[in-house]
Coordinates of C-alpha atoms and ligand atoms in Angstrom, one line a residue:
M1 CA 5.6 6.5 11.3
K2 CA 3.2 6.1 14.3
P3 CA -0.4 5.7 13.3
S4 CA -2.4 8.3 15.1
R5 CA -4.0 7.4 18.5
C6 CA -7.1 9.1 17.2
L7 CA -9.9 6.7 16.6
I8 CA -12.6 6.7 14.0
S9 CA -15.4 5.1 15.9
S10 CA -18.5 4.6 13.9
I11 CA -19.8 7.9 15.4
T12 CA -16.7 10.0 14.7
C13 CA -16.4 8.3 11.4
G14 CA -19.9 9.6 10.6
I15 CA -18.8 13.0 11.6
A16 CA -15.6 12.8 9.4
A17 CA -17.8 11.7 6.5
A18 CA -20.2 14.5 7.2
L19 CA -17.3 17.0 7.2
I20 CA -16.1 15.7 3.8
F21 CA -19.6 16.0 2.3
A22 CA -20.7 19.2 3.9
V23 CA -18.2 21.7 2.6
P24 CA -19.9 24.2 0.3
P25 CA -18.6 24.2 -3.3
S26 CA -16.2 26.9 -4.2
V27 CA -16.6 28.8 -7.5
A28 CA -16.6 26.3 -10.2
A29 CA -13.8 26.6 -12.8
A30 CA -15.6 26.4 -16.1
D31 CA -14.9 23.4 -18.3
E32 CA -12.0 22.2 -16.1
E33 CA -11.4 18.5 -16.0
V34 CA -8.7 16.0 -15.1
N35 CA -8.1 12.6 -16.5
L36 CA -7.1 9.8 -14.1
Y37 CA -5.8 6.3 -14.8
S38 CA -6.5 4.3 -11.7
A39 CA -5.3 0.9 -10.6
R40 CA -7.6 1.0 -7.6
K41 CA -11.1 -0.4 -7.5
E42 CA -13.6 2.3 -8.5
E43 CA -15.5 2.1 -5.2
L44 CA -12.3 2.8 -3.2
I45 CA -11.7 6.2 -4.7
K46 CA -14.9 7.4 -6.6
P47 CA -16.7 9.0 -3.6
L48 CA -13.6 11.2 -3.0
L49 CA -13.4 12.2 -6.6
D50 CA -17.1 13.1 -6.6
R51 CA -16.6 15.3 -3.6
F52 CA -13.6 16.9 -5.3
T53 CA -15.8 17.7 -8.2
E54 CA -18.5 19.1 -5.9
Q55 CA -16.0 21.4 -4.2
T56 CA -14.0 22.6 -7.2
G57 CA -16.2 22.1 -10.2
I58 CA -13.4 20.1 -11.8
K59 CA -14.7 17.0 -13.5
V60 CA -12.7 13.8 -13.0
N61 CA -12.7 11.3 -15.8
M62 CA -11.4 7.9 -14.6
V63 CA -10.1 4.8 -16.4
T64 CA -9.7 1.8 -14.1
D65 CA -7.5 -1.1 -14.9
K66 CA -4.6 -3.3 -13.6
A67 CA -1.4 -1.5 -12.7
E68 CA 0.7 -3.2 -15.4
T69 CA -2.0 -2.6 -18.0
L70 CA -2.2 1.1 -17.2
L71 CA 1.6 1.4 -17.3
K72 CA 1.8 -0.3 -20.7
R73 CA -1.0 1.9 -22.0
L74 CA 0.8 5.1 -20.8
E75 CA 3.9 3.9 -22.5
S76 CA 2.2 3.1 -25.8
E77 CA 0.2 6.4 -25.8
G78 CA 3.3 8.4 -25.0
I79 CA 3.0 12.1 -25.1
N80 CA -0.5 11.9 -26.7
S81 CA -1.9 10.1 -23.7
P82 CA -5.1 11.8 -22.4
A83 CA -4.1 10.9 -18.8
D84 CA -3.0 13.6 -16.4
L85 CA -2.6 11.4 -13.3
L86 CA -1.9 7.8 -12.5
V87 CA -3.0 6.2 -9.2
T88 CA -1.5 2.8 -8.4
V89 CA -0.5 0.6 -5.6
D90 CA 3.1 -0.2 -4.5
A91 CA 6.1 2.0 -4.6
G92 CA 7.6 -0.6 -6.9
N93 CA 4.9 0.2 -9.6
L94 CA 5.3 4.0 -9.0
Y95 CA 9.1 3.6 -9.5
R96 CA 8.6 1.6 -12.7
A97 CA 6.3 4.3 -14.0
K98 CA 9.0 6.9 -13.3
E99 CA 11.7 4.7 -14.9
A100 CA 9.5 4.2 -18.0
G101 CA 9.5 8.0 -18.5
V102 CA 5.7 8.4 -18.3
T103 CA 5.7 10.7 -15.2
Q104 CA 6.9 14.2 -14.4
P105 CA 7.5 16.0 -11.1
I106 CA 4.5 17.5 -9.3
E107 CA 5.4 20.9 -7.9
S108 CA 3.4 21.3 -4.8
Q109 CA 4.4 22.6 -1.4
V110 CA 1.2 21.2 0.0
L111 CA 2.1 17.7 -1.0
V112 CA 5.7 18.1 0.2
E113 CA 4.6 19.3 3.6
A114 CA 1.8 16.8 4.1
I115 CA 3.6 13.6 3.1
P116 CA 6.7 12.3 5.0
E117 CA 9.8 12.2 2.9
A118 CA 10.1 8.4 2.9
Y119 CA 6.7 8.1 1.2
R120 CA 7.3 10.3 -1.8
D121 CA 9.7 10.2 -4.7
P122 CA 12.8 12.3 -4.0
E123 CA 12.3 14.1 -7.3
G124 CA 8.6 14.6 -6.8
H125 CA 7.4 12.2 -9.5
W126 CA 5.1 10.3 -7.2
F127 CA 3.5 10.9 -3.8
G128 CA 2.1 8.3 -1.4
L129 CA -1.6 8.5 -0.7
S130 CA -2.1 5.6 1.7
L131 CA 0.2 3.4 3.7
R132 CA 0.1 -0.4 3.5
A133 CA 1.6 -2.5 6.3
R134 CA 2.9 -6.1 5.7
P135 CA 3.5 -7.6 9.1
I136 CA 3.3 -11.2 10.4
L137 CA -0.2 -12.5 10.9
Y138 CA -0.4 -15.5 13.2
V139 CA -3.0 -18.0 14.4
E140 CA -4.0 -17.3 18.0
G141 CA -3.2 -20.2 20.2
K142 CA -0.8 -21.8 17.8
V143 CA 1.9 -19.2 18.0
D144 CA 3.2 -17.6 21.1
P145 CA 3.8 -14.0 20.1
A146 CA 6.9 -14.0 22.4
S147 CA 8.5 -16.5 19.9
L148 CA 8.2 -13.9 17.1
S149 CA 10.6 -11.0 16.6
T150 CA 11.7 -10.1 13.1
Y151 CA 11.2 -11.0 9.4
E152 CA 14.7 -12.3 9.5
A153 CA 14.0 -14.7 12.3
L154 CA 11.3 -16.5 10.2
A155 CA 14.2 -18.3 8.5
D156 CA 15.0 -20.2 11.7
P157 CA 14.3 -24.0 11.4
A158 CA 11.9 -23.6 14.4
W159 CA 9.4 -22.4 11.8
K160 CA 9.7 -25.4 9.4
G161 CA 6.5 -26.2 7.7
R162 CA 4.6 -23.4 9.5
I163 CA 4.7 -20.4 7.1
C164 CA 2.3 -19.3 4.4
I165 CA 3.3 -16.6 1.9
R166 CA 2.3 -15.9 -1.7
S167 CA 4.6 -16.3 -4.7
S168 CA 7.7 -14.3 -5.5
D169 CA 6.1 -12.9 -8.7
N170 CA 3.9 -10.7 -6.6
I171 CA 5.2 -7.1 -6.2
Y172 CA 4.3 -6.9 -2.5
N173 CA 6.9 -9.7 -1.8
Q174 CA 9.4 -8.2 -4.2
S175 CA 9.1 -4.9 -2.4
M176 CA 9.4 -6.5 1.0
V177 CA 12.5 -8.4 -0.1
A178 CA 13.9 -5.2 -1.6
S179 CA 13.5 -3.6 1.8
M180 CA 15.5 -6.4 3.3
I181 CA 18.2 -6.0 0.7
A182 CA 18.3 -2.3 1.8
A183 CA 18.6 -3.3 5.4
D184 CA 20.7 -6.5 5.4
G185 CA 22.4 -6.6 2.0
V186 CA 22.0 -9.1 -0.9
E187 CA 24.0 -12.0 0.6
A188 CA 22.3 -12.1 4.0
T189 CA 18.9 -11.6 2.3
E190 CA 19.5 -14.5 0.0
T191 CA 20.4 -16.8 2.9
W192 CA 17.3 -15.6 4.6
A193 CA 15.1 -16.3 1.6
K194 CA 16.5 -19.9 1.3
G195 CA 15.6 -20.4 5.0
L196 CA 12.1 -19.0 4.5
V197 CA 11.5 -21.2 1.5
A198 CA 12.6 -24.2 3.6
N199 CA 10.0 -23.2 6.2
M200 CA 7.1 -22.8 3.9
A201 CA 4.1 -25.0 4.7
R202 CA 3.3 -25.4 1.0
P203 CA 4.4 -24.1 -2.4
P204 CA 3.2 -20.5 -2.7
K205 CA -0.2 -20.1 -4.3
G206 CA -3.0 -17.6 -4.2
G207 CA -3.1 -14.0 -2.9
D208 CA -2.7 -12.6 0.6
R209 CA -6.3 -13.5 1.6
D210 CA -5.5 -17.1 0.6
Q211 CA -2.5 -17.2 3.0
I212 CA -4.7 -15.9 5.8
A213 CA -7.4 -18.5 5.0
A214 CA -4.9 -21.3 4.8
A215 CA -3.5 -20.4 8.2
A216 CA -6.9 -20.2 9.7
A217 CA -7.7 -23.6 8.1
G218 CA -4.6 -25.2 9.9
Q219 CA -2.3 -25.4 6.9
C220 CA 0.2 -23.1 8.5
D221 CA 0.7 -21.2 11.7
L222 CA 1.5 -17.8 10.3
A223 CA 1.3 -15.8 7.2
I224 CA 2.9 -12.6 5.9
A225 CA 0.2 -10.5 4.4
N226 CA -1.0 -6.9 4.1
T227 CA -3.3 -5.9 6.9
Y228 CA -6.0 -4.4 4.7
Y229 CA -6.8 -7.9 3.6
L230 CA -7.5 -8.8 7.2
A231 CA -9.7 -5.7 7.4
G232 CA -11.4 -6.6 4.2
M233 CA -12.1 -10.2 5.3
L234 CA -13.5 -9.0 8.7
T235 CA -16.0 -6.7 6.9
S236 CA -16.6 -8.9 3.9
G237 CA -20.0 -10.2 4.9
D238 CA -18.8 -13.7 4.0
Q239 CA -18.9 -15.7 7.2
S240 CA -16.1 -18.0 6.2
Q241 CA -13.8 -15.1 5.6
V242 CA -14.9 -13.4 8.8
D243 CA -14.3 -16.6 10.8
A244 CA -10.8 -17.1 9.2
A245 CA -9.8 -13.5 9.9
Q246 CA -11.0 -13.6 13.5
V247 CA -8.5 -16.3 14.5
M248 CA -5.6 -14.2 13.2
R249 CA -3.5 -11.8 15.3
V250 CA -1.2 -9.1 14.0
F251 CA 2.5 -9.1 15.1
W252 CA 4.6 -6.1 14.2
P253 CA 8.1 -7.3 13.4
N254 CA 11.4 -5.6 13.7
Q255 CA 10.2 -3.1 16.4
D256 CA 13.6 -3.0 18.1
G257 CA 15.2 -2.3 14.7
R258 CA 14.1 -0.7 11.5
G259 CA 10.4 -1.3 12.0
A260 CA 7.7 -3.2 10.1
H261 CA 7.7 -3.2 6.3
V262 CA 5.4 -0.7 4.8
N263 CA 4.5 0.4 1.3
V264 CA 2.2 2.9 -0.3
S265 CA -0.4 3.4 -2.9
G266 CA 0.3 6.7 -4.6
I267 CA -0.3 9.2 -7.3
A268 CA 1.9 10.5 -10.1
M269 CA 1.5 13.1 -12.8
T270 CA 1.9 11.8 -16.3
H271 CA 4.5 13.1 -18.7
S272 CA 1.6 13.9 -21.0
A273 CA -0.5 15.9 -18.5
K274 CA -2.4 18.7 -20.2
N275 CA -4.5 19.6 -17.2
K276 CA -1.6 20.2 -14.8
E277 CA -3.3 22.7 -12.6
A278 CA -6.4 20.6 -12.0
A279 CA -4.2 17.6 -11.5
V280 CA -2.2 19.3 -8.7
K281 CA -5.5 20.4 -7.1
L282 CA -6.8 16.8 -7.1
A283 CA -3.5 15.4 -5.6
E284 CA -3.6 18.1 -2.9
F285 CA -7.3 17.3 -2.2
L286 CA -6.4 13.7 -1.6
V287 CA -3.9 14.5 1.2
S288 CA -6.3 16.7 3.2
P289 CA -6.9 15.3 6.7
E290 CA -10.6 14.5 5.8
S291 CA -9.6 12.7 2.5
Q292 CA -6.8 10.9 4.2
A293 CA -9.0 9.5 7.0
W294 CA -11.8 8.5 4.6
Y295 CA -9.4 6.9 2.0
A296 CA -7.5 4.9 4.5
E297 CA -10.7 3.8 6.3
V298 CA -12.4 2.6 3.2
N299 CA -9.3 0.8 2.0
G300 CA -8.4 -0.7 5.4
E301 CA -5.0 1.0 5.0
Y302 CA -3.2 3.6 7.1
P303 CA -3.1 7.3 6.1
V304 CA 0.2 8.7 4.9
L305 CA -0.6 12.1 6.6
P306 CA 0.8 12.0 10.1
G307 CA -2.0 12.5 12.7
A308 CA -4.9 11.7 10.3
E309 CA -7.5 9.5 11.9
V310 CA -7.1 5.7 12.0
S311 CA -10.1 3.4 12.2
E312 CA -11.0 1.5 15.4
L313 CA -10.1 -1.8 13.8
L314 CA -6.6 -0.7 12.8
Q315 CA -6.2 0.9 16.2
S316 CA -7.0 -2.5 17.8
W317 CA -3.9 -3.9 16.1
G318 CA -1.8 -1.5 18.0
E319 CA 0.7 1.3 17.2
F320 CA 3.8 0.2 15.4
K321 CA 7.1 1.5 14.3
A322 CA 7.3 1.5 10.5
D323 CA 10.5 1.1 8.5
D324 CA 11.4 4.6 7.4
L325 CA 13.3 3.5 4.3
Q326 CA 12.9 5.9 1.4
L327 CA 10.3 3.8 -0.6
S328 CA 11.9 4.6 -4.0
K329 CA 14.5 2.0 -2.8
L330 CA 11.8 -0.7 -3.1
G331 CA 11.8 0.0 -6.8
E332 CA 15.5 0.4 -7.1
F333 CA 16.2 -3.0 -5.4
G334 CA 13.2 -4.7 -7.0
P335 CA 15.0 -6.4 -9.9
E336 CA 17.7 -7.6 -7.5
A337 CA 15.0 -8.9 -5.2
V338 CA 13.4 -10.9 -8.1
R339 CA 16.7 -12.5 -9.0
L340 CA 17.5 -13.3 -5.4
M341 CA 14.1 -14.9 -4.8
D342 CA 14.6 -17.0 -7.9
R343 CA 18.0 -18.2 -6.7
A344 CA 16.5 -19.1 -3.4
G345 CA 13.8 -21.2 -5.0
W346 CA 10.9 -19.0 -4.0
K347 CA 8.3 -20.1 -6.5
Ligands
LIG401 FE1 -3.6 -5.7 -2.5

């Protein structure tokens, strides 16, 4: 995947927003509604849902909770669940939902054509809506970017005591390690993980933002974290977060090989869906170029739709080659990744 060269400057961003909010409503379908379980923060998706309702007359009822909680809820509600759609982050979570039997294939040529094959379930149970990149973030002046190359190289003793990364119970790391199992095999990845653990500046604690803050505070020289956290810190309005994010630089690893590790947030139709037609319409609405640009922008993520606009900030981090691994593999190798990290002593 190559993020588009196209910029969303504040001006064009305004135009994009105006485009989204200026389309006249089509004939409203009477009494149509769709029920969405969402693991995303309400403010990150609600304006799009409101626009969808304006355009189609279809009401969207949303329940927001943690990914694991929503999955458990879908499992316990079974076929009687009122949910039609599930929106959650990480292909690992989407895979788990499919494995748990709470999803069904979405039949939509629009989705199939819009979303690259790697970013959707091969059987159509889930589709990526935004792309999340997990590169190396280093402290400017402390790390020569020429000394960086691959995730694999971070196991080199030269990095001893210099790396911050969150715990292995986090699905972002589980999915990243799963991608390495897919690329390098279990044995090589386990050796790598042991090397990485030996190079950690401190026992893992906190989330991705905490790794960035720790690096900026001098506790380590680099962190592995999702780029939208960097975007979120830069625009947080909290000066200490802004200051921390400003000393960090993005390094895209594995550019001569498989590419940087990426993941998705995505959407799935529930097994219990009673408003299937409306659910498909909403999913298709979310992959339109305007929705994609807005959704990625507000989340600090990348669009999944090739050619959709990318914000100026993301553009400033440069184009990169993304690993084109079929993301269902992240779920498939997830349990092996957890066991491997355990064996490697990754807390
Ligand atoms: Fe996150």
